[in-house]
PDB file of C-alpha atoms in Angstrom:
ATOM      1  CA  GLY T   1     -61.901   2.183  35.690  1.00 46.00           C
ATOM      2  CA  LEU T   2     -65.738   1.860  36.331  1.00 47.00           C
ATOM      3  CA  ALA T   3     -65.224   2.091  39.967  1.00 58.00           C
ATOM      4  CA  HIS T   4     -64.818   5.565  41.769  1.00 69.00           C
ATOM      5  CA  VAL T   5     -61.469   6.119  42.520  1.00 74.00           C
ATOM      6  CA  GLY T   6     -62.207   7.384  46.285  1.00 72.00           C
ATOM      7  CA  CYS T   7     -64.037   3.792  46.863  1.00 73.00           C
ATOM      8  CA  ARG T   8     -60.798   1.760  45.623  1.00 72.00           C
ATOM      9  CA  ALA T   9     -59.225   3.931  47.790  1.00 74.00           C
ATOM     10  CA  GLU T  10     -61.117   3.085  50.750  1.00 76.00           C
ATOM     11  CA  ALA T  11     -60.795  -0.225  49.986  1.00 73.00           C
ATOM     12  CA  ALA T  12     -56.805  -0.146  49.450  1.00 71.00           C
ATOM     13  CA  THR T  13     -56.615   1.365  52.761  1.00 74.00           C
ATOM     14  CA  HIS T  14     -59.060  -1.430  54.533  1.00 69.00           C
ATOM     15  CA  LYS T  15     -56.930  -4.033  53.062  1.00 71.00           C
ATOM     16  CA  SER T  16     -53.736  -2.695  53.663  1.00 73.00           C
ATOM     17  CA  ARG T  17     -54.488  -2.512  57.476  1.00 72.00           C
ATOM     18  CA  SER T  18     -54.085  -6.117  57.295  1.00 71.00           C
ATOM     19  CA  GLY T  19     -50.343  -5.826  56.014  1.00 69.00           C
ATOM     20  CA  ASP T  20     -51.680  -6.407  52.328  1.00 67.00           C
ATOM     21  CA  SER T  21     -50.809  -3.365  49.931  1.00 68.00           C
ATOM     22  CA  ASP T  22     -51.798  -4.994  46.781  1.00 69.00           C
ATOM     23  CA  GLY T  23     -55.258  -3.079  46.524  1.00 70.00           C
ATOM     24  CA  TRP T  24     -53.474  -0.164  45.461  1.00 72.00           C
ATOM     25  CA  TYR T  25     -52.453  -1.390  42.338  1.00 70.00           C
ATOM     26  CA  PHE T  26     -54.314  -4.915  41.836  1.00 77.00           C
ATOM     27  CA  CYS T  27     -58.503  -5.078  41.144  1.00 74.00           C
ATOM     28  CA  VAL T  28     -59.635  -7.346  44.177  1.00 73.00           C
ATOM     29  CA  THR T  29     -61.888  -8.665  41.628  1.00 76.00           C
ATOM     30  CA  CYS T  30     -60.077  -9.673  38.491  1.00 79.00           C
ATOM     31  CA  ASP T  31     -56.392  -9.206  39.789  1.00 77.00           C
ATOM     32  CA  GLN T  32     -55.504  -7.014  36.959  1.00 83.00           C
ATOM     33  CA  GLY T  33     -53.233  -3.585  37.565  1.00 81.00           C
ATOM     34  CA  PHE T  34     -55.225  -0.684  37.448  1.00 81.00           C
ATOM     35  CA  SER T  35     -53.574   1.691  34.698  1.00 85.00           C
ATOM     36  CA  GLY T  36     -54.573   4.972  33.287  1.00 87.00           C
ATOM     37  CA  HIS T  37     -55.954   7.422  35.677  1.00 86.00           C
ATOM     38  CA  MET T  38     -57.536   4.946  38.105  1.00 85.00           C
ATOM     39  CA  GLY T  39     -53.642   4.073  38.511  1.00 87.00           C
ATOM     40  CA  LEU T  40     -52.756   7.777  38.946  1.00 92.00           C
ATOM     41  CA  GLY T  41     -55.861   8.367  41.290  1.00 88.00           C
ATOM     42  CA  LEU T  42     -54.912   5.548  43.654  1.00 87.00           C
ATOM     43  CA  ALA T  43     -50.980   6.373  43.418  1.00 91.00           C
ATOM     44  CA  GLU T  44     -51.767  10.059  44.500  1.00 93.00           C
ATOM     45  CA  ILE T  45     -53.968   8.986  47.155  1.00 89.00           C
ATOM     46  CA  ARG T  46     -51.587   6.318  48.458  1.00 89.00           C
ATOM     47  CA  TRP T  47     -48.921   8.939  48.114  1.00 95.00           C
ATOM     48  CA  GLY T  48     -50.501  11.436  50.130  1.00 93.00           C
ATOM     49  CA  CYS T  49     -50.743   8.939  52.824  1.00 90.00           C
ATOM     50  CA  VAL T  50     -47.008   8.061  53.232  1.00 93.00           C
ATOM     51  CA  LYS T  51     -45.479  11.377  51.958  1.00 95.00           C
ATOM     52  CA  ASP T  52     -44.628  12.623  55.158  1.00 96.00           C
ATOM     53  CA  LEU T  53     -43.095   9.597  56.278  1.00 94.00           C
ATOM     54  CA  PRO T  54     -38.991   9.526  56.765  1.00 91.00           C
ATOM     55  CA  GLY T  55     -37.446   9.216  53.081  1.00 88.00           C
ATOM     56  CA  GLU T  56     -36.151   5.237  54.198  1.00 85.00           C
ATOM     57  CA  ASP T  57     -39.456   4.328  55.348  1.00 88.00           C
ATOM     58  CA  PRO T  58     -40.536   1.412  53.250  1.00 87.00           C
ATOM     59  CA  ARG T  59     -44.186   2.290  53.063  1.00 87.00           C
ATOM     60  CA  ARG T  60     -42.772   6.178  51.452  1.00 91.00           C
ATOM     61  CA  GLN T  61     -40.689   4.161  49.185  1.00 91.00           C
ATOM     62  CA  HIS T  62     -43.313   1.945  48.050  1.00 89.00           C
ATOM     63  CA  GLY T  63     -46.042   4.698  47.982  1.00 92.00           C
ATOM     64  CA  GLY T  64     -43.669   6.780  45.779  1.00 94.00           C
ATOM     65  CA  ALA T  65     -42.841   3.929  43.356  1.00 93.00           C
ATOM     66  CA  ILE T  66     -46.415   3.415  42.779  1.00 92.00           C
ATOM     67  CA  LEU T  67     -47.071   6.972  41.965  1.00 96.00           C
ATOM     68  CA  ALA T  68     -43.430   7.393  39.512  1.00 97.00           C
ATOM     69  CA  ALA T  69     -44.485   4.030  37.870  1.00 94.00           C
ATOM     70  CA  ALA T  70     -48.099   5.785  37.544  1.00 95.00           C
ATOM     71  CA  LEU T  71     -46.768   9.242  35.934  1.00 97.00           C
ATOM     72  CA  VAL T  72     -44.697   7.331  33.556  1.00 96.00           C
ATOM     73  CA  GLN T  73     -47.158   5.209  32.193  1.00 94.00           C
ATOM     74  CA  LEU T  74     -49.221   8.330  31.219  1.00 95.00           C
ATOM     75  CA  GLY T  75     -46.640   9.913  29.772  1.00 97.00           C
ATOM     76  CA  ARG T  76     -45.328  12.708  32.466  1.00 97.00           C
ATOM     77  CA  HIS T  77     -41.784  11.228  32.425  1.00 98.00           C
ATOM     78  CA  ALA T  78     -40.333  14.768  33.725  1.00 98.00           C
ATOM     79  CA  GLU T  79     -42.514  14.434  36.780  1.00 98.00           C
ATOM     80  CA  SER T  80     -41.987  10.707  37.224  1.00 97.00           C
ATOM     81  CA  GLU T  81     -37.787  11.132  36.902  1.00 98.00           C
ATOM     82  CA  SER T  82     -38.051  13.573  39.826  1.00 97.00           C
ATOM     83  CA  MET T  83     -39.837  11.318  42.191  1.00 96.00           C
ATOM     84  CA  CYS T  84     -37.817   8.822  41.532  1.00 96.00           C
ATOM     85  CA  ARG T  85     -34.649  10.971  41.952  1.00 95.00           C
ATOM     86  CA  GLU T  86     -36.241  11.966  45.566  1.00 93.00           C
ATOM     87  CA  LEU T  87     -37.246   8.428  46.539  1.00 93.00           C
ATOM     88  CA  ARG T  88     -32.860   7.110  45.790  1.00 90.00           C
ATOM     89  CA  ALA T  89     -31.453  10.167  47.172  1.00 87.00           C
ATOM     90  CA  ALA T  90     -33.464   8.884  50.494  1.00 86.00           C
ATOM     91  CA  LYS T  91     -32.616   5.286  50.135  1.00 77.00           C
ATOM     92  CA  GLN T  92     -29.503   4.231  48.551  1.00 68.00           C
ATOM     93  CA  GLN T  93     -29.357   0.748  49.759  1.00 64.00           C
ATOM     94  CA  TRP T  94     -29.840  -2.165  47.299  1.00 57.00           C
ATOM     95  CA  THR T  95     -30.156  -4.750  49.588  1.00 54.00           C
ATOM     96  CA  GLY T  96     -32.693  -6.042  52.422  1.00 60.00           C
ATOM     97  CA  SER T  97     -36.213  -5.250  53.313  1.00 56.00           C
ATOM     98  CA  GLY T  98     -37.663  -2.725  50.061  1.00 63.00           C
ATOM     99  CA  LEU T  99     -35.262  -4.178  47.565  1.00 75.00           C
ATOM    100  CA  ALA T 100     -38.047  -5.134  45.082  1.00 80.00           C
ATOM    101  CA  THR T 101     -39.478  -1.526  45.661  1.00 85.00           C
ATOM    102  CA  THR T 102     -35.711   0.075  45.245  1.00 86.00           C
ATOM    103  CA  ILE T 103     -35.015  -2.102  41.967  1.00 88.00           C
ATOM    104  CA  SER T 104     -38.475  -1.056  40.851  1.00 89.00           C
ATOM    105  CA  ILE T 105     -37.655   3.009  41.768  1.00 93.00           C
ATOM    106  CA  ALA T 106     -34.533   2.502  39.470  1.00 93.00           C
ATOM    107  CA  ALA T 107     -36.170   0.905  36.499  1.00 95.00           C
ATOM    108  CA  THR T 108     -38.957   3.418  36.540  1.00 96.00           C
ATOM    109  CA  LEU T 109     -35.975   6.106  36.614  1.00 97.00           C
ATOM    110  CA  GLY T 110     -34.589   4.682  33.680  1.00 97.00           C
ATOM    111  CA  ASP T 111     -37.756   4.165  31.602  1.00 96.00           C
ATOM    112  CA  ALA T 112     -38.561   7.897  32.513  1.00 97.00           C
ATOM    113  CA  LEU T 113     -34.800   9.315  31.313  1.00 98.00           C
ATOM    114  CA  PHE T 114     -35.220   7.031  28.027  1.00 97.00           C
ATOM    115  CA  ALA T 115     -38.398   8.280  27.142  1.00 97.00           C
ATOM    116  CA  GLN T 116     -36.887  11.984  27.572  1.00 97.00           C
ATOM    117  CA  ASN T 117     -34.327  10.955  25.118  1.00 97.00           C
ATOM    118  CA  LYS T 118     -32.058  10.865  27.768  1.00 98.00           C
ATOM    119  CA  LEU T 119     -29.970   7.844  26.411  1.00 97.00           C
ATOM    120  CA  ASP T 120     -26.648   8.199  28.271  1.00 97.00           C
ATOM    121  CA  GLU T 121     -27.816   8.343  31.789  1.00 97.00           C
ATOM    122  CA  ALA T 122     -30.875   5.652  31.309  1.00 97.00           C
ATOM    123  CA  GLU T 123     -28.048   3.138  29.983  1.00 97.00           C
ATOM    124  CA  VAL T 124     -26.424   4.443  32.980  1.00 97.00           C
ATOM    125  CA  VAL T 125     -29.267   3.157  35.450  1.00 96.00           C
ATOM    126  CA  MET T 126     -30.437   0.669  33.421  1.00 96.00           C
ATOM    127  CA  ARG T 127     -27.066  -1.102  33.765  1.00 96.00           C
ATOM    128  CA  GLU T 128     -27.352  -0.655  37.284  1.00 93.00           C
ATOM    129  CA  VAL T 129     -30.586  -2.028  37.575  1.00 93.00           C
ATOM    130  CA  LEU T 130     -29.834  -5.254  35.361  1.00 95.00           C
ATOM    131  CA  SER T 131     -26.505  -5.776  37.180  1.00 94.00           C
ATOM    132  CA  LYS T 132     -28.456  -5.722  40.897  1.00 90.00           C
ATOM    133  CA  GLY T 133     -31.426  -8.111  39.320  1.00 91.00           C
ATOM    134  CA  ARG T 134     -28.998 -10.453  38.203  1.00 93.00           C
ATOM    135  CA  GLU T 135     -27.262 -10.393  41.570  1.00 90.00           C
ATOM    136  CA  GLN T 136     -30.292 -10.242  43.662  1.00 88.00           C
ATOM    137  CA  LEU T 137     -32.998 -11.847  41.777  1.00 88.00           C
ATOM    138  CA  GLY T 138     -31.437 -14.019  39.464  1.00 92.00           C
ATOM    139  CA  ASP T 139     -31.225 -14.081  35.550  1.00 94.00           C
ATOM    140  CA  GLU T 140     -34.726 -15.568  35.531  1.00 94.00           C
ATOM    141  CA  HIS T 141     -36.647 -13.242  37.535  1.00 91.00           C
ATOM    142  CA  HIS T 142     -39.203 -11.104  35.477  1.00 89.00           C
ATOM    143  CA  ASP T 143     -37.780  -7.700  37.037  1.00 88.00           C
ATOM    144  CA  THR T 144     -34.198  -8.968  35.747  1.00 92.00           C
ATOM    145  CA  LEU T 145     -35.431  -9.465  32.458  1.00 94.00           C
ATOM    146  CA  ALA T 146     -37.313  -6.183  31.991  1.00 93.00           C
ATOM    147  CA  ALA T 147     -34.414  -4.158  33.091  1.00 94.00           C
ATOM    148  CA  LEU T 148     -32.402  -6.457  29.896  1.00 95.00           C
ATOM    149  CA  SER T 149     -35.192  -5.813  27.698  1.00 96.00           C
ATOM    150  CA  SER T 150     -34.930  -2.082  28.769  1.00 95.00           C
ATOM    151  CA  LEU T 151     -31.546  -1.766  28.160  1.00 96.00           C
ATOM    152  CA  GLY T 152     -31.786  -3.161  25.138  1.00 96.00           C
ATOM    153  CA  ASN T 153     -34.446  -0.493  23.979  1.00 96.00           C
ATOM    154  CA  VAL T 154     -31.747   1.857  25.165  1.00 97.00           C
ATOM    155  CA  PHE T 155     -28.760   0.747  22.876  1.00 97.00           C
ATOM    156  CA  SER T 156     -31.120   0.408  19.958  1.00 96.00           C
ATOM    157  CA  ALA T 157     -32.135   4.012  20.775  1.00 97.00           C
ATOM    158  CA  GLN T 158     -28.450   4.559  20.615  1.00 96.00           C
ATOM    159  CA  GLY T 159     -27.264   2.874  17.534  1.00 95.00           C
ATOM    160  CA  LYS T 160     -25.187   0.235  19.283  1.00 92.00           C
TER     161      LYS T 160
END
């Protein structure tokens, strides 16, 4: 996080014009994901660029997913939960374009609920994420495996 957030946002915006949105969450130099305040700063700037688009627009969904994940990473769980619920309300479809973003939003919601000790609701959401991940991505996909791990964490916290 040594670069200025504004400089990184400008680079990400430039990269996005060519259809590559990775610049919003991956460093172009070392290919590692942004985290902490750099990740949040970029996510907030990206959200500012897309928040007024229609709710189901993939760019809005993706920008919101990035922001929700950055919020949960920094322990701002209630804000992340609220963002995820807003995004899910706008797009309930689990197929087609944006599937990975839809699964990511639901998984982030599950993580936010878990962190707030809302275990029963987290279990329901993580079961849904796991089911859709298996169905749409396959058992060995990293998002499916992450959902399985998260569900196991919920079970452990519930004493199951």
